[in-house]
XYZ file of C-alpha atoms in Angstrom:
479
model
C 56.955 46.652 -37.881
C 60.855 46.536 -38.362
C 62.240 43.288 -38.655
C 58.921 41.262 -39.009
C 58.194 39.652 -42.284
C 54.893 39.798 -43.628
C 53.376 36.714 -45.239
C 50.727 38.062 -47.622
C 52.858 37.976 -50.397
C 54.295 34.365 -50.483
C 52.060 32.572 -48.227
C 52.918 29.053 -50.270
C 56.442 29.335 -49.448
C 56.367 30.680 -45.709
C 53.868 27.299 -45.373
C 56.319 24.971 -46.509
C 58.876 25.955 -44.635
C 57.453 26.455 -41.310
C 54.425 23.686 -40.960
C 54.877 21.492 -38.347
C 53.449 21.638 -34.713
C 54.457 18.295 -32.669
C 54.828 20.844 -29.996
C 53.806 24.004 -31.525
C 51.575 24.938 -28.607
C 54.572 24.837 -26.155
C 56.379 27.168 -28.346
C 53.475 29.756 -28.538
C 52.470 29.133 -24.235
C 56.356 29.283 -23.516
C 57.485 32.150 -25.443
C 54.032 34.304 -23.866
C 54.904 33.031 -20.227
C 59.126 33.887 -20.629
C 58.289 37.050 -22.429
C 55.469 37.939 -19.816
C 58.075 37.229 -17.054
C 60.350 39.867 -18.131
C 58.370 42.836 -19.937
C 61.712 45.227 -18.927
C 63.133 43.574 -21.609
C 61.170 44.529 -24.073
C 62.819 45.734 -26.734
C 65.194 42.579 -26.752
C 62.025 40.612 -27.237
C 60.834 42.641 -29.891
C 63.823 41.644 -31.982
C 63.258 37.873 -31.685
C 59.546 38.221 -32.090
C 60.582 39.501 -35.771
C 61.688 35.737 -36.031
C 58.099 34.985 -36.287
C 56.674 33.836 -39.751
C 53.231 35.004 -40.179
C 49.972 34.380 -41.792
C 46.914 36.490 -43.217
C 43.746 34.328 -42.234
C 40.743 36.047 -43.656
C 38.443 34.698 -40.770
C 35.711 36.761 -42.047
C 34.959 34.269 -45.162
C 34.068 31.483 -42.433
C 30.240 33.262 -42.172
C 28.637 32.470 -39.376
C 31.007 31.611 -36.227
C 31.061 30.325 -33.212
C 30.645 32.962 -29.970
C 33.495 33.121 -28.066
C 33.911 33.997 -24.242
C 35.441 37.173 -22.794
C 38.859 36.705 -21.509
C 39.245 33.199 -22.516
C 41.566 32.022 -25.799
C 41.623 29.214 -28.342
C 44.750 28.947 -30.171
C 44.765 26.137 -33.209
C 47.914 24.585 -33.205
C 48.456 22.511 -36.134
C 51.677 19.863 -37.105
C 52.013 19.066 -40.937
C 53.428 16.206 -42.094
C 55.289 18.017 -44.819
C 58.376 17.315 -46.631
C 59.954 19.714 -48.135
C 63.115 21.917 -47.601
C 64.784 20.415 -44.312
C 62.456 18.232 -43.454
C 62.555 15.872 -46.617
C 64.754 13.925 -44.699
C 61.599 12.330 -43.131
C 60.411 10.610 -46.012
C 57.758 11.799 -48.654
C 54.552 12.730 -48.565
C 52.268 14.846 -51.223
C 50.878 18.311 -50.117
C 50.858 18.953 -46.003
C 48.601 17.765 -43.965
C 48.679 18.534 -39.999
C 50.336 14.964 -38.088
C 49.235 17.083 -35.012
C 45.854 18.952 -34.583
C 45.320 20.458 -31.036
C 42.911 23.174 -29.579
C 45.267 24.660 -26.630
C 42.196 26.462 -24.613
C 44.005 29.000 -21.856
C 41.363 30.602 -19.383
C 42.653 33.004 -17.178
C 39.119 33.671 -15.265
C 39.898 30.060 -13.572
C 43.601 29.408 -13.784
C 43.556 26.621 -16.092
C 44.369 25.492 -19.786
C 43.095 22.557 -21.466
C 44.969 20.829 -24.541
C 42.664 18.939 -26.771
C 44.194 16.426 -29.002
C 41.913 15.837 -32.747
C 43.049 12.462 -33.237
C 44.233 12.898 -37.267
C 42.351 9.749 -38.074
C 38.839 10.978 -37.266
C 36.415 11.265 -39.946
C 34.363 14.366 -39.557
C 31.551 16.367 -42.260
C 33.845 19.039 -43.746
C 32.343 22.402 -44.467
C 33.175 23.770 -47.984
C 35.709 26.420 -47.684
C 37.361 28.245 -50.550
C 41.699 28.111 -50.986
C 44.176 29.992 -50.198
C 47.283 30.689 -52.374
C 47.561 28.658 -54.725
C 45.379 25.560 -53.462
C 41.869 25.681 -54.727
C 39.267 24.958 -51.612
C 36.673 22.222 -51.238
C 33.265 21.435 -51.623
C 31.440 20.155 -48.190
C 32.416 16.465 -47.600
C 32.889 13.502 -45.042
C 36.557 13.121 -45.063
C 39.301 12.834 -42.450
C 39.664 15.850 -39.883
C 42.962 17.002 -41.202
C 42.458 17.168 -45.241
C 41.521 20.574 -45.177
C 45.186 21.834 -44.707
C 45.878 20.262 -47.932
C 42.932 21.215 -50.209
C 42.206 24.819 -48.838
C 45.852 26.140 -46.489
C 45.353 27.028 -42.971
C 42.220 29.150 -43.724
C 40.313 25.746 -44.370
C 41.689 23.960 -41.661
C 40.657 26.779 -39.241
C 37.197 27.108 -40.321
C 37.077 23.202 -40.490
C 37.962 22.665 -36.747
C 35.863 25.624 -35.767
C 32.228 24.088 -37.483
C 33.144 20.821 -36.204
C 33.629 21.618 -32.571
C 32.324 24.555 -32.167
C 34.799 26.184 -30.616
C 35.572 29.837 -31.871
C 39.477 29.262 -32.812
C 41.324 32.732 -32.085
C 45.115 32.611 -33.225
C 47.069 29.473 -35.064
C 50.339 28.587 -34.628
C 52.660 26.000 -36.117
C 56.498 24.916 -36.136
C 58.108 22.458 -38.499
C 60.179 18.990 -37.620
C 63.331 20.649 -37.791
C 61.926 23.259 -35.491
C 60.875 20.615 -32.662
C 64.162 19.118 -33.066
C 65.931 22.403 -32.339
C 63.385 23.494 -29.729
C 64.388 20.477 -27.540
C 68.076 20.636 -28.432
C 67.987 24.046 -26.913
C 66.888 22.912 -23.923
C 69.710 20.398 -23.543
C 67.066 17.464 -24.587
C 64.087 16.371 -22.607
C 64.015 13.417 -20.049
C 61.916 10.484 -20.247
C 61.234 6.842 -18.986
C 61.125 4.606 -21.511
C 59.290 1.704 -20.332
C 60.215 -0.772 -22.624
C 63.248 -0.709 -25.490
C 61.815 0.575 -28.901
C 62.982 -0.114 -32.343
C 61.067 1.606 -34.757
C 62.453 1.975 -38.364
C 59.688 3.929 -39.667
C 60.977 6.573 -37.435
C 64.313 6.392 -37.155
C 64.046 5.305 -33.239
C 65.768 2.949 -31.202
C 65.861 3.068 -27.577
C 66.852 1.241 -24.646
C 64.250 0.794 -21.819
C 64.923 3.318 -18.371
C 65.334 6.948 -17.859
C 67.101 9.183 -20.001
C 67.586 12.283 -21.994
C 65.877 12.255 -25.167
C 68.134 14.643 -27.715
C 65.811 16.241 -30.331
C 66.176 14.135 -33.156
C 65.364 11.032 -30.805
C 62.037 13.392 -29.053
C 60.907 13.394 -32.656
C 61.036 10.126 -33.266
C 59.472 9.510 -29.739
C 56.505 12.043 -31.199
C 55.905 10.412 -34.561
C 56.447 6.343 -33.821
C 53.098 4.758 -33.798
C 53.725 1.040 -35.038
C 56.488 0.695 -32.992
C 54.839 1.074 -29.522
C 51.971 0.258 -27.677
C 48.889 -1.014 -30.043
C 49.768 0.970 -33.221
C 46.679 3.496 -32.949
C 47.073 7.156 -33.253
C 45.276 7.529 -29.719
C 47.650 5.555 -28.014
C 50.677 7.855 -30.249
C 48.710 10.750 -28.764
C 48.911 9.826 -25.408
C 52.997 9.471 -25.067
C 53.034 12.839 -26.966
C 51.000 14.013 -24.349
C 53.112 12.561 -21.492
C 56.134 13.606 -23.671
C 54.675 17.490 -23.868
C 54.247 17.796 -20.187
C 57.769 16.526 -19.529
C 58.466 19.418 -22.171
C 56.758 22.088 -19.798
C 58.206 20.772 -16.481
C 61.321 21.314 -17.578
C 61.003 24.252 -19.134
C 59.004 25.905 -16.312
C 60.940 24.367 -13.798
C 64.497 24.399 -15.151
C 67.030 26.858 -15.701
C 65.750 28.523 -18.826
C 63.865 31.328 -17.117
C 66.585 32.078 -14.608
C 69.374 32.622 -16.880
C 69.285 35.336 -19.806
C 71.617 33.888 -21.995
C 69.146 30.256 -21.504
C 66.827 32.276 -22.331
C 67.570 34.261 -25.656
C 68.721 31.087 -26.702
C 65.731 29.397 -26.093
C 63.164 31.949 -27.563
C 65.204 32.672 -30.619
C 64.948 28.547 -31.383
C 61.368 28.706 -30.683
C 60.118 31.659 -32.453
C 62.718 30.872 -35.108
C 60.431 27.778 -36.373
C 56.826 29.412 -35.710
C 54.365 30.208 -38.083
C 51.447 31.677 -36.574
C 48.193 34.332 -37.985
C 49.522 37.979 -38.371
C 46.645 38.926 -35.136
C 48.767 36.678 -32.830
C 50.910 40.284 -31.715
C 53.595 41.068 -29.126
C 51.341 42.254 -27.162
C 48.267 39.300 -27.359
C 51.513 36.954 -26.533
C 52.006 39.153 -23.064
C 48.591 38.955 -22.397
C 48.596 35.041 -22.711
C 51.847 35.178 -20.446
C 50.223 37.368 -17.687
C 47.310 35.167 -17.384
C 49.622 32.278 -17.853
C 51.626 33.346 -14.747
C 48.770 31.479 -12.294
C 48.126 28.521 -13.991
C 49.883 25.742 -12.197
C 51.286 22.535 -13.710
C 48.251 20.774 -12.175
C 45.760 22.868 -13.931
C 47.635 22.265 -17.378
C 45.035 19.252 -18.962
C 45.196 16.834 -21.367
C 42.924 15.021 -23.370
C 41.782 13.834 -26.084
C 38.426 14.045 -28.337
C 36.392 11.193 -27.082
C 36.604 8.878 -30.444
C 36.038 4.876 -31.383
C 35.911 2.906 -34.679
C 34.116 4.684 -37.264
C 31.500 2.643 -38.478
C 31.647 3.336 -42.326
C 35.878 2.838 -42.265
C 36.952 0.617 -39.558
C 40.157 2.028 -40.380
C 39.331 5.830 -39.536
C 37.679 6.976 -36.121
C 34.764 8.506 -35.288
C 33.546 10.930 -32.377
C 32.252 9.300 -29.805
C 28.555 10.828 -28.872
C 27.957 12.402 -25.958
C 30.890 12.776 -24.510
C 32.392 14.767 -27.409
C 30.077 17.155 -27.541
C 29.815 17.600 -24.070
C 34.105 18.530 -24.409
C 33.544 20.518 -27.126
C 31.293 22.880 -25.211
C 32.497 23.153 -22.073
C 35.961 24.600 -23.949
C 33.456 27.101 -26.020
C 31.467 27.948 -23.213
C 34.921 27.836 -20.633
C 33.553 25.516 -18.627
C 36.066 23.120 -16.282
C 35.916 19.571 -18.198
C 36.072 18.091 -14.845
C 33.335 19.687 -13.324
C 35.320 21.776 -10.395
C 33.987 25.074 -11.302
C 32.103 26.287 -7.889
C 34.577 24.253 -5.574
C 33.012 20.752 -7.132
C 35.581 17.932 -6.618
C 34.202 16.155 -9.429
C 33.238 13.371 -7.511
C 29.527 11.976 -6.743
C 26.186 14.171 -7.055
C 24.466 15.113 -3.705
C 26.465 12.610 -1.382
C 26.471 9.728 -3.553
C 29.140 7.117 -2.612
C 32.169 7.168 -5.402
C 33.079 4.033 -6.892
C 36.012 2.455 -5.580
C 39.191 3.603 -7.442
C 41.706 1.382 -8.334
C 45.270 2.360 -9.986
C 46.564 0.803 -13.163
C 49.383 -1.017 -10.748
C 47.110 -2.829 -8.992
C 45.979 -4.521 -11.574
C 46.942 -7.850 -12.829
C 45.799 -9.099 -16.646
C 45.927 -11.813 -19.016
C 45.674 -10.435 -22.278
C 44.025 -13.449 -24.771
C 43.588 -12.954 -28.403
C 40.297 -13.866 -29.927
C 39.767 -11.142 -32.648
C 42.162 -13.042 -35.414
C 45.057 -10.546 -35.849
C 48.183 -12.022 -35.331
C 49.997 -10.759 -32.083
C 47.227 -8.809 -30.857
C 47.386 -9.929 -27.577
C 51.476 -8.823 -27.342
C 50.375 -5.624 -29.132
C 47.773 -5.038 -26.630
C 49.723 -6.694 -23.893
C 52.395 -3.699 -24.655
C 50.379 -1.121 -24.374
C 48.320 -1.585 -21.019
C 52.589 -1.876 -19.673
C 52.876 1.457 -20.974
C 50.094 2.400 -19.003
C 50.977 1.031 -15.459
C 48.725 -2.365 -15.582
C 50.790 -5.340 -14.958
C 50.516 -7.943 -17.862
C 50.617 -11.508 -16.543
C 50.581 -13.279 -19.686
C 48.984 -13.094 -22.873
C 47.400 -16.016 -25.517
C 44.327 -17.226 -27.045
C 41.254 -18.120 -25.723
C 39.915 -21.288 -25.624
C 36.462 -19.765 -26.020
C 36.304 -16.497 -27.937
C 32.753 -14.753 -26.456
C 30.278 -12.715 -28.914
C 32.153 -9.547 -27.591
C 35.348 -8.263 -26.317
C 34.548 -9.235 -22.500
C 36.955 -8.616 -19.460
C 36.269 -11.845 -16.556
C 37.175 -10.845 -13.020
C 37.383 -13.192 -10.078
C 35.802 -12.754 -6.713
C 36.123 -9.100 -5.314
C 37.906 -7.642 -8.529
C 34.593 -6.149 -9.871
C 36.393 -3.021 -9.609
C 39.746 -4.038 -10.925
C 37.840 -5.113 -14.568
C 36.007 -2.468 -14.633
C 39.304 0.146 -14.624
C 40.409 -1.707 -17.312
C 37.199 -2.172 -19.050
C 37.331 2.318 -18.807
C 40.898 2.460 -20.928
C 39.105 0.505 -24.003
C 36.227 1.971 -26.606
C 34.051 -1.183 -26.073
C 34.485 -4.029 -23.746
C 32.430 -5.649 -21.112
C 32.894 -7.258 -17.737
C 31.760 -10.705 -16.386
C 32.220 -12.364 -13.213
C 34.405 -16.048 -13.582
C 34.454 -17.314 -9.985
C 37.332 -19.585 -11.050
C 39.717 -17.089 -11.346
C 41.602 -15.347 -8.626
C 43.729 -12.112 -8.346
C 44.286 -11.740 -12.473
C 40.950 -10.849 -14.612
C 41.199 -11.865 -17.867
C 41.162 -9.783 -21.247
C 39.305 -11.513 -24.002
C 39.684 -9.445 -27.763
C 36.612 -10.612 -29.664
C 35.470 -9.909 -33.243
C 33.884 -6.062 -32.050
C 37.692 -5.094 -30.315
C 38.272 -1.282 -31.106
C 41.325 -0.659 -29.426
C 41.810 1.299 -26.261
C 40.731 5.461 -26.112
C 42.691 7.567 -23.403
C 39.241 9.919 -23.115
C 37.184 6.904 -21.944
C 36.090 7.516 -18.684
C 33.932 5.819 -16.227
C 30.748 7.309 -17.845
C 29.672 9.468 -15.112
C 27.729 12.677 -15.674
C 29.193 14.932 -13.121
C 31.472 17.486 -15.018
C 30.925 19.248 -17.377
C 32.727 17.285 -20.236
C 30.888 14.007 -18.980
C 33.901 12.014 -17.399
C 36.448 12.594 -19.650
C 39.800 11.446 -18.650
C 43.791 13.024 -19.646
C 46.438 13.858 -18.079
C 48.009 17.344 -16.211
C 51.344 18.529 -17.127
C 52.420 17.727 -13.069
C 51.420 14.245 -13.785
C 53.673 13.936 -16.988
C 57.016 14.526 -14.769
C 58.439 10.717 -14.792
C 60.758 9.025 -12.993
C 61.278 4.968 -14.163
C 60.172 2.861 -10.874
């Protein structure tokens, strides 16, 4: 194919150039849908499809695999945290290992795509899996979810993701931190509310609270500052990326990139410019995505993130959290709705059962106390529930810390604690008749932090009450 460079001959060095994926799956959706809107132009998008690196992935040594579904497509999208080339000027780190690990599930059939986020701290079993290049594989082990990448290449982390969901991974695709930077530059930056200033060092970010254009190099500091916002955790990193990404597609989608021609080569020679994808992920595959792309509204864009909590052998790493992960994993592999509206459900109640009262994150007024013993746990806390729309009336210590992280409610707030007791991986309620409009958030000894997927434990869906986000949601305005 003229102008397309193979990578079977120096798959090391395509890899470290072109590794990282903080919004790799917008790249590979947005290029499909542009180049899906305008087939005429073929030819012209020929030339900047020869842009693309590519990958061999011998998908055959996996063995056994998961079935997939007719018409339906996984595509891997991984985000390394390497350092090498022009990218060392984020730091240092040995080998690559993906900072971003999503399954980006597009089903035509129902006019929907699901983004699921593999939190990079999870600690998974890890099927052995032999290397590619010059790395030299891996025996089966526990380990966290992204190490394959840097024992085994992309081959390992593909199999790796596919034998621990169990969803049949079709196509990869991947762009490095320069590549973000560029992608969002091209688009004259990317606008954001930004609830509360942020000065993180770590990376190279330092905002001012309100709305505002975020140039690239600031969006990528947005993407990869964890310490410096919210509670710290990866899951609550995931979720602004998340918000951020759907701000990303709004504007895109929305904007003037797909009106104007010159936007538009600009745009998809930045994108596919920093892409590294598997050598099946054609022209023509990337027209078929953009076809079936084409009738999926923002609203149907989801995203969420593999129910996890503390793992109990590293309280340090996370583990899946059982049922509800499984039940994610397999409605994507069996391209099932993870909300349960396939059939005309609304997703609400079973056979006329009366929903629970619903009550928004605004409504809700807490008093964040600190009884777990880590200093400023209740302001880190505190911070992130903000970031999430809850309104944070004060936060301290307890005078009494209970046996477990318990949230108190006052008379007819039952259903106020109980939204907030559905944001965190383990926390009870209690009633206090003493207290009035505010319920009270008490961190004891078990406190595991807060998981975006926790939902009110329903059954109805398929997924089992998983909660995210929709691209339509992620357009923000400040107030």
């Amino acid at each position: 194919m003229p102008g397309k460079r193979s990578s079977r001959g120096s798959a090391k060095g395509r890899v470290a150039r072109k590794s990282l994926s903080v919004g790799g799956w917008i790249a590979v959706l947005t290029t499909a849908a542009v180049i899906g809107t305008s087939l005429t132009a073929y030819a012209a998008y020929y030339d900047i499809y020869g842009n693309i690196e590519q990958q061999n992935i011998d998908t055959d040594a996996f063995g056994d695999r998961p079935s997939r579904v007719e018409g339906a497509m996984n595509i891997m999208v991984i985000g390394s945290d390497v350092r090498t080339g022009e990218n060392a000027d984020y730091g240092e780190a040995e080998g690559q290992r993906p900072d971003t690990l999503i399954i980006a599930h597009i089903s035509p059939n129902s006019g929907r795509a699901t983004l699921v986020n593999l939190p990079r701290d999870l600690l998974v079993d890890l099927p052995a899996c032999e290397g590619q290049g010059d790395t030299a594989g891996m025996p089966a082990q526990r380990g966290m979810i992204n190490s394959p990448m840097s024992l085994g290449g992309v081959q390992c982390q593909w199999k790796a993701v596919e034998t621990v969901t169990g969803v049949h991974i079709d196509h990869f695709v991947s762009v490095d931190f320069t590549g973000f930077r560029e992608i969002v530059d091209s688009l004259g930056g990317v606008r954001m509310c930004i609830p509360e200033p942020i000065d993180d060092k770590k990376a190279k970010l330092h905002l001012k609270a309100g709305e505002q254009v975020l140039n690239g190099e600031e969006s990528l500091g947005y993407m990869r500052s964890r310490y410096g916002q919210g509670d710290g955790s990866d899951v609550s990193r995931i979720k602004r990326q998340q918000e951020f990404l759907g701000a990303m597609l709004n504007q895109v989608m929305q904007g003037e990139i797909l009106s104007s021609p010159s936007n538009l080569t600009g745009f998809l020679g930045s994108v596919t410019e920093t892409m590294t994808t598997d050598d099946e992920l054609t022209l023509d595959v990337m027209s078929d995505i953009a076809i079936a792309m084409r009738e999926v509204d923002l609203g149907n864009i989801n995203f969420v993130t593999a129910p996890n909590g503390a793992a109990p052998d590293d309280a340090n790493r996370l583990a899946l959290r059982q049922p509800q992960a499984s039940q994610l994993f397999e409605a994507i592999a069996k391209d099932q709705s993870i909300k349960g509206d396939d059939g005309g459900k609304d997703g609400g109640g079973k056979g006329g059962e009366k929903k629970e009262e619903q009550v928004d994150p605004g409504d809700i007024s807490v008093e964040v106390l600190n009884g777990e013993g880590t200093p400023d746990l209740a302001n880190q806390v505190g911070q992130w529930l903000t970031t999430e729309g809850f309104q944070v009336a004060n936060t301290g210590n307890p005078l009494q810390i209970p046996s477990q992280t318990t949230i108190y409610y006052g008379p007819g707030k039952k259903a106020h604690a109980q939204a907030l007791a559905d944001e965190a991986v383990n926390a009870t309620v209690a009633e206090s008749p003493n207290l009035g409009d505010t319920v009270q958030l008490v961190l004891a000894q078990d406190w595991e932090g807060f998981t975006s997927t926790a939902g009110s434990g329903s059954s109805d869906g398929a997924a089992g009450g998983v909660d995210g986000t929709t691209a339509a949601e992620a357009k923000q305005k400040c107030g």
